[in-house]
Short mmCIF file of C-alpha atoms in Angstrom, two decimals:
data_model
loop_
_atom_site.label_atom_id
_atom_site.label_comp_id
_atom_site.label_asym_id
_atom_site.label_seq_id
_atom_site.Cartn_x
_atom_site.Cartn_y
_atom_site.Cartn_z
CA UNK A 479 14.93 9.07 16.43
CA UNK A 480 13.45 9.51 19.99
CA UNK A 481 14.73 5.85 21.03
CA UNK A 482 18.59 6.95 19.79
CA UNK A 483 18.75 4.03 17.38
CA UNK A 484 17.41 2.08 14.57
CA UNK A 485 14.01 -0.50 15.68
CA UNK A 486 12.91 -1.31 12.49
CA UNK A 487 13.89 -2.77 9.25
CA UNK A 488 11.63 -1.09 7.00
CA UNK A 489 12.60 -2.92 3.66
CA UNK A 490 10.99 -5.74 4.66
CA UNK A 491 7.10 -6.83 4.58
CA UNK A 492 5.82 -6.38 6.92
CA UNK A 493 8.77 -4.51 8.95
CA UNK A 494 10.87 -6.08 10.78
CA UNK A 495 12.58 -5.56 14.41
CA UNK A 496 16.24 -4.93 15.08
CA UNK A 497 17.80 -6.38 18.18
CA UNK A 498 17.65 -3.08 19.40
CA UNK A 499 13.39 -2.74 18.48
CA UNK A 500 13.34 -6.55 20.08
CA UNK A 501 14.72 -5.10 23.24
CA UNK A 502 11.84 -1.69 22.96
CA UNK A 503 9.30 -4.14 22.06
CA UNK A 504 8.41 -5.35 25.28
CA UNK A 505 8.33 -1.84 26.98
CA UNK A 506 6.62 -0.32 24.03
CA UNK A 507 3.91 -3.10 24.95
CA UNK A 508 3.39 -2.89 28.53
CA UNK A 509 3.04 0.75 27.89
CA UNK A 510 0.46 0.93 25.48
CA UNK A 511 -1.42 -2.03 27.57
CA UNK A 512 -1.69 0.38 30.62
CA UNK A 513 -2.79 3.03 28.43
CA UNK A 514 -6.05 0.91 26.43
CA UNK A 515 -7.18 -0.09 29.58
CA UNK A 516 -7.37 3.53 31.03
CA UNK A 517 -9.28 4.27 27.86
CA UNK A 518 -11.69 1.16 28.22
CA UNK A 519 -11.97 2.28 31.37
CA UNK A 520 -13.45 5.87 30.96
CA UNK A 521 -15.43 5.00 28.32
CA UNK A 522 -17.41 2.05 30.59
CA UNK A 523 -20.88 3.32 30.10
CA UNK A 524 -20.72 5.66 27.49
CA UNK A 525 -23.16 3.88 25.39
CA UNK A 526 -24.34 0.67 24.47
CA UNK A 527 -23.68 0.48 20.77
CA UNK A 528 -21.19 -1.68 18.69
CA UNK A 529 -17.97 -0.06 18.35
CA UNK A 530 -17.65 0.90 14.47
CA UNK A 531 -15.20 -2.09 12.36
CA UNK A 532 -11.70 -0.77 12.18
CA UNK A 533 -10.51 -1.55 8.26
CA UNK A 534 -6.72 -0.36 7.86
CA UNK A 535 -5.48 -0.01 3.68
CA UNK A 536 -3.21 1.64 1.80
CA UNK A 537 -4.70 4.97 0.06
CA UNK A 538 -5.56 3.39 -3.01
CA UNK A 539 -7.62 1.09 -2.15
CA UNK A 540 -9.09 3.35 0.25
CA UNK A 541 -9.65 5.81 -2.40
CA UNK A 542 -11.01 3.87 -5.67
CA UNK A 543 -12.58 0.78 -3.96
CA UNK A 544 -13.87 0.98 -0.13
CA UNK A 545 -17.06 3.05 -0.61
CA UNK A 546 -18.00 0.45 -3.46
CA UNK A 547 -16.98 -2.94 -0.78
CA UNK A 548 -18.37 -1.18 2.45
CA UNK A 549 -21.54 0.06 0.98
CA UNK A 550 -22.21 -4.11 -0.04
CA UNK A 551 -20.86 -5.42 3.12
CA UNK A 552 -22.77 -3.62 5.48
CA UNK A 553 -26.42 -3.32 3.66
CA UNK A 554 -28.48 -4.87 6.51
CA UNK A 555 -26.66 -4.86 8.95
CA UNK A 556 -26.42 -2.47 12.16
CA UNK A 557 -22.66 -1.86 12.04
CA UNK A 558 -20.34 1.31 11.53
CA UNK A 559 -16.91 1.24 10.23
CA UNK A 560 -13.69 3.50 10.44
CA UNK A 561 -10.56 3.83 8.47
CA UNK A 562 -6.58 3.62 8.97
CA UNK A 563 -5.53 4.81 5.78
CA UNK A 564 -1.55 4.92 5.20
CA UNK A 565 1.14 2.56 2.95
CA UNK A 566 1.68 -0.52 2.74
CA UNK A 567 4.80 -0.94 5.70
CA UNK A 568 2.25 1.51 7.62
CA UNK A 569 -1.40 -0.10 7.51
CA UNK A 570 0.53 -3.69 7.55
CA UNK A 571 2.18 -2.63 10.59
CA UNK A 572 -0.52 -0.97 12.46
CA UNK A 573 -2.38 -4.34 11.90
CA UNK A 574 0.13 -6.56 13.66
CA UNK A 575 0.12 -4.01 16.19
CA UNK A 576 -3.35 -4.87 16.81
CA UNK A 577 -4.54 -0.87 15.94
CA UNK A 578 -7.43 -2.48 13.68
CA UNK A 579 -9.61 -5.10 13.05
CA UNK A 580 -8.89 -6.00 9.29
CA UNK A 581 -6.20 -5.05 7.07
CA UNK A 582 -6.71 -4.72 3.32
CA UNK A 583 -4.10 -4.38 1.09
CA UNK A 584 -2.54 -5.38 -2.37
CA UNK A 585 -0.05 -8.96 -2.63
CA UNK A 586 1.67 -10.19 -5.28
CA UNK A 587 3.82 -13.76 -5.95
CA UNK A 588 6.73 -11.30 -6.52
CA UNK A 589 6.55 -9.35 -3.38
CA UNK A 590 4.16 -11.31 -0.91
CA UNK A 591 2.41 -9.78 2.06
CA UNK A 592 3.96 -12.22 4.60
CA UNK A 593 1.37 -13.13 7.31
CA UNK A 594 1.66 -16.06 9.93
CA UNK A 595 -1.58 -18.18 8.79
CA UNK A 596 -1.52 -19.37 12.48
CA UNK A 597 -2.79 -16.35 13.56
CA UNK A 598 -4.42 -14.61 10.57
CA UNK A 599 -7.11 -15.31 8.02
CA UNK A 600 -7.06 -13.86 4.74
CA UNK A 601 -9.42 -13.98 1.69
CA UNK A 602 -9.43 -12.67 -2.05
CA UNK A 603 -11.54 -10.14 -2.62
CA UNK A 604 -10.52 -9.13 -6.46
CA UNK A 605 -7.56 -9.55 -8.12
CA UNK A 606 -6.00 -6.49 -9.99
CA UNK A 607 -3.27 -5.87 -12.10
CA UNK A 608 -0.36 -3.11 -12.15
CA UNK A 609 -0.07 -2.09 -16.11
CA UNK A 610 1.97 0.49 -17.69
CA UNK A 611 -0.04 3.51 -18.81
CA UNK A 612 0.25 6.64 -20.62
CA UNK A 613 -2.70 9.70 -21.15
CA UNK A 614 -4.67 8.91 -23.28
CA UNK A 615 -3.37 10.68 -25.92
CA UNK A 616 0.01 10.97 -24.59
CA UNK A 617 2.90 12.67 -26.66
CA UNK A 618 5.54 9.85 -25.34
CA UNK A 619 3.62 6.89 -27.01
CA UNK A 620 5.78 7.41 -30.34
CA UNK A 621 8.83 6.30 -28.46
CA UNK A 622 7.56 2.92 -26.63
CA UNK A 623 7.30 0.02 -28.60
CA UNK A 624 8.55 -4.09 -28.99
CA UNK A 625 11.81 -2.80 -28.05
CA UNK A 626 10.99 -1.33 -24.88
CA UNK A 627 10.93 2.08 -23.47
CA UNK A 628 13.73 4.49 -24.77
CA UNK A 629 16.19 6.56 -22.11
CA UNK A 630 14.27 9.85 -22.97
CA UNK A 631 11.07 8.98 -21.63
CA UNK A 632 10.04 10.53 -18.48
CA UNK A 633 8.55 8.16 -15.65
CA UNK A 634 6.31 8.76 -12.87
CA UNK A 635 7.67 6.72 -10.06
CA UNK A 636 6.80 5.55 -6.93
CA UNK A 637 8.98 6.47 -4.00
CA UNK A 638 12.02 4.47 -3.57
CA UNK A 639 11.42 1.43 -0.57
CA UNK A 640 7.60 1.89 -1.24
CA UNK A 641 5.61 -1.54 -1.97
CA UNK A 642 4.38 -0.53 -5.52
CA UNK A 643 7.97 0.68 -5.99
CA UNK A 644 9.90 -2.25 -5.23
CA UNK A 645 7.14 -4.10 -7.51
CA UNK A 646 7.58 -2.28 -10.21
CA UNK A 647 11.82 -2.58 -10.46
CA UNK A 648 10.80 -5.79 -10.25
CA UNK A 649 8.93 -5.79 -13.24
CA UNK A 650 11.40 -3.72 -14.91
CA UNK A 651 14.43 -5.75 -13.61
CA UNK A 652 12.28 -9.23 -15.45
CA UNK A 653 10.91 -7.11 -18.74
CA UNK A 654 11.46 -9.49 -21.86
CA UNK A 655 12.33 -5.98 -23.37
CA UNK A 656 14.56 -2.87 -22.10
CA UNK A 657 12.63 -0.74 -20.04
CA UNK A 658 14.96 2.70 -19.46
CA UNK A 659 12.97 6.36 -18.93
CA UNK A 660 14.17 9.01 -16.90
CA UNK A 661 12.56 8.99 -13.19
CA UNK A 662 11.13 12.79 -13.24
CA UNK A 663 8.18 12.79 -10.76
CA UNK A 664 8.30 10.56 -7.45
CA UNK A 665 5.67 9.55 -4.64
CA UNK A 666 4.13 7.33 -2.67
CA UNK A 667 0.43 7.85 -3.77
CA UNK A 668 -1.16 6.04 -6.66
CA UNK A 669 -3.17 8.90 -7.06
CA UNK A 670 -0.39 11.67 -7.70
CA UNK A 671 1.29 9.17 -10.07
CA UNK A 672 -2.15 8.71 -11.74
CA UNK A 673 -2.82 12.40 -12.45
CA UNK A 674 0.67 13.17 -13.48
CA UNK A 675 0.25 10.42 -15.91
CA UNK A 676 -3.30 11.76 -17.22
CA UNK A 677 -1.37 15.02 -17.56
CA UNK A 678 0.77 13.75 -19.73
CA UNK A 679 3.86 15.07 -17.50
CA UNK A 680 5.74 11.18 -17.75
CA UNK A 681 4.22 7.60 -18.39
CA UNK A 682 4.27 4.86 -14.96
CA UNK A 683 2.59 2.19 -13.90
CA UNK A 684 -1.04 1.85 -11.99
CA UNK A 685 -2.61 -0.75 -10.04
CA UNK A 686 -5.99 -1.22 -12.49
CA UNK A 687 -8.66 -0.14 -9.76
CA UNK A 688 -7.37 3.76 -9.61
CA UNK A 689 -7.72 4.10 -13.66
CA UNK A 690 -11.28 4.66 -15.08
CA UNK A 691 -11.46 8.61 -13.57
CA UNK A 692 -12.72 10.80 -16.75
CA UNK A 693 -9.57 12.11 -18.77
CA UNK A 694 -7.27 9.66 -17.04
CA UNK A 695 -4.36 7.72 -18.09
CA UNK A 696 -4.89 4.88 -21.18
#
């Protein structure tokens, strides 16, 4: 909005620049050069420790798996570590931006994280899987079955241009089976969809590392 026109085409992964964000690219960078080294500047002295590992991820991973990763990672070793925690067009971004030092986040074959292997290495830390759940001892499970989901059931659904959201019509658009609902509950966070879910307020789907909470989703 502040530029007066469109820099970035945010249905892509990662985002990608207009001819116009081409253009404020190369201003955008001298700019923020200047300003990192007036910061390295003042800081010269401060201390002699490492500077802490900057991790960016979306808030799902950040949430359910980090502590667990970190916690093995760093036992030994004299090293800190801070977080960028945002979605997936955010944290991926941020990382090409150079605003961190590793970048964490889910890829699938259907909707791949596209990074040039030129200039960045990447590794497989677990694999996980995005499943359709319902609570536990949910009220809608009468109405799913081998012919799909009927129109009446409510879904909780990720925003609309989100990763997990354009991963999950893809799911739906490539069901063997009809997969309908009514969208009644939209965000962006895993974690909202998984609690509205455990509440038995609509049935979505979950990447498998935020389910296991007690009375969540089944």
């Amino acid at each position: 909005n502040w530029a007066g026109s469109q820099l970035v085409l945010r249905e892509k992964v990662p985002v990608a620049f207009t001819e116009e964000g081409r253009r404020f690219e190369g201003i955008a960078r001298e700019t923020l050069g200047k300003l990192n080294k007036a910061g390295s500047r003042s800081g010269e002295g401060a201390g002699s420790g490492l500077p802490p590992v900057v991790f960016t991820m979306p808030h799902v991973i950040a949430t359910s798996k980090f502590a667990g990763w970190w916690k093995e990672w760093s036992e030994g070793a004299a090293v800190s570590a801070t977080t960028q925690i945002g979605n997936v067009t955010e944290v991926v971004s941020g990382f090409l931006a150079g605003h961190a030092d590793i970048l964490i986040c889910h890829r699938s074959d259907q909707l791949p994280v596209m990074l040039d292997p030129k200039h960045f290495k990447s590794t497989v830390i677990e694999h996980d899987r995005l499943l359709l759940y319902t609570a536990a001892k949910s009220r809608f499970r009468s109405r799913i079955g081998d012919h799909g989901v009927a129109a009446d059931v409510p879904l909780a659904m990720y925003k609309r241009g989100a990763y997990f959201a354009r991963l999950v019509q893809s799911i739906m658009d490539h069901a063997p089976v009809r997969i309908e609902g009514a969208r009644v509950i939209e965000s962006e966070m895993a974690h909202i969809i998984h609690d509205c879910i455990a509440a038995d307020m609509g049935i979505g789907w979950l990447p498998s590392c935020s389910v296991g909470r007690s009375h969540g989703p089944g």
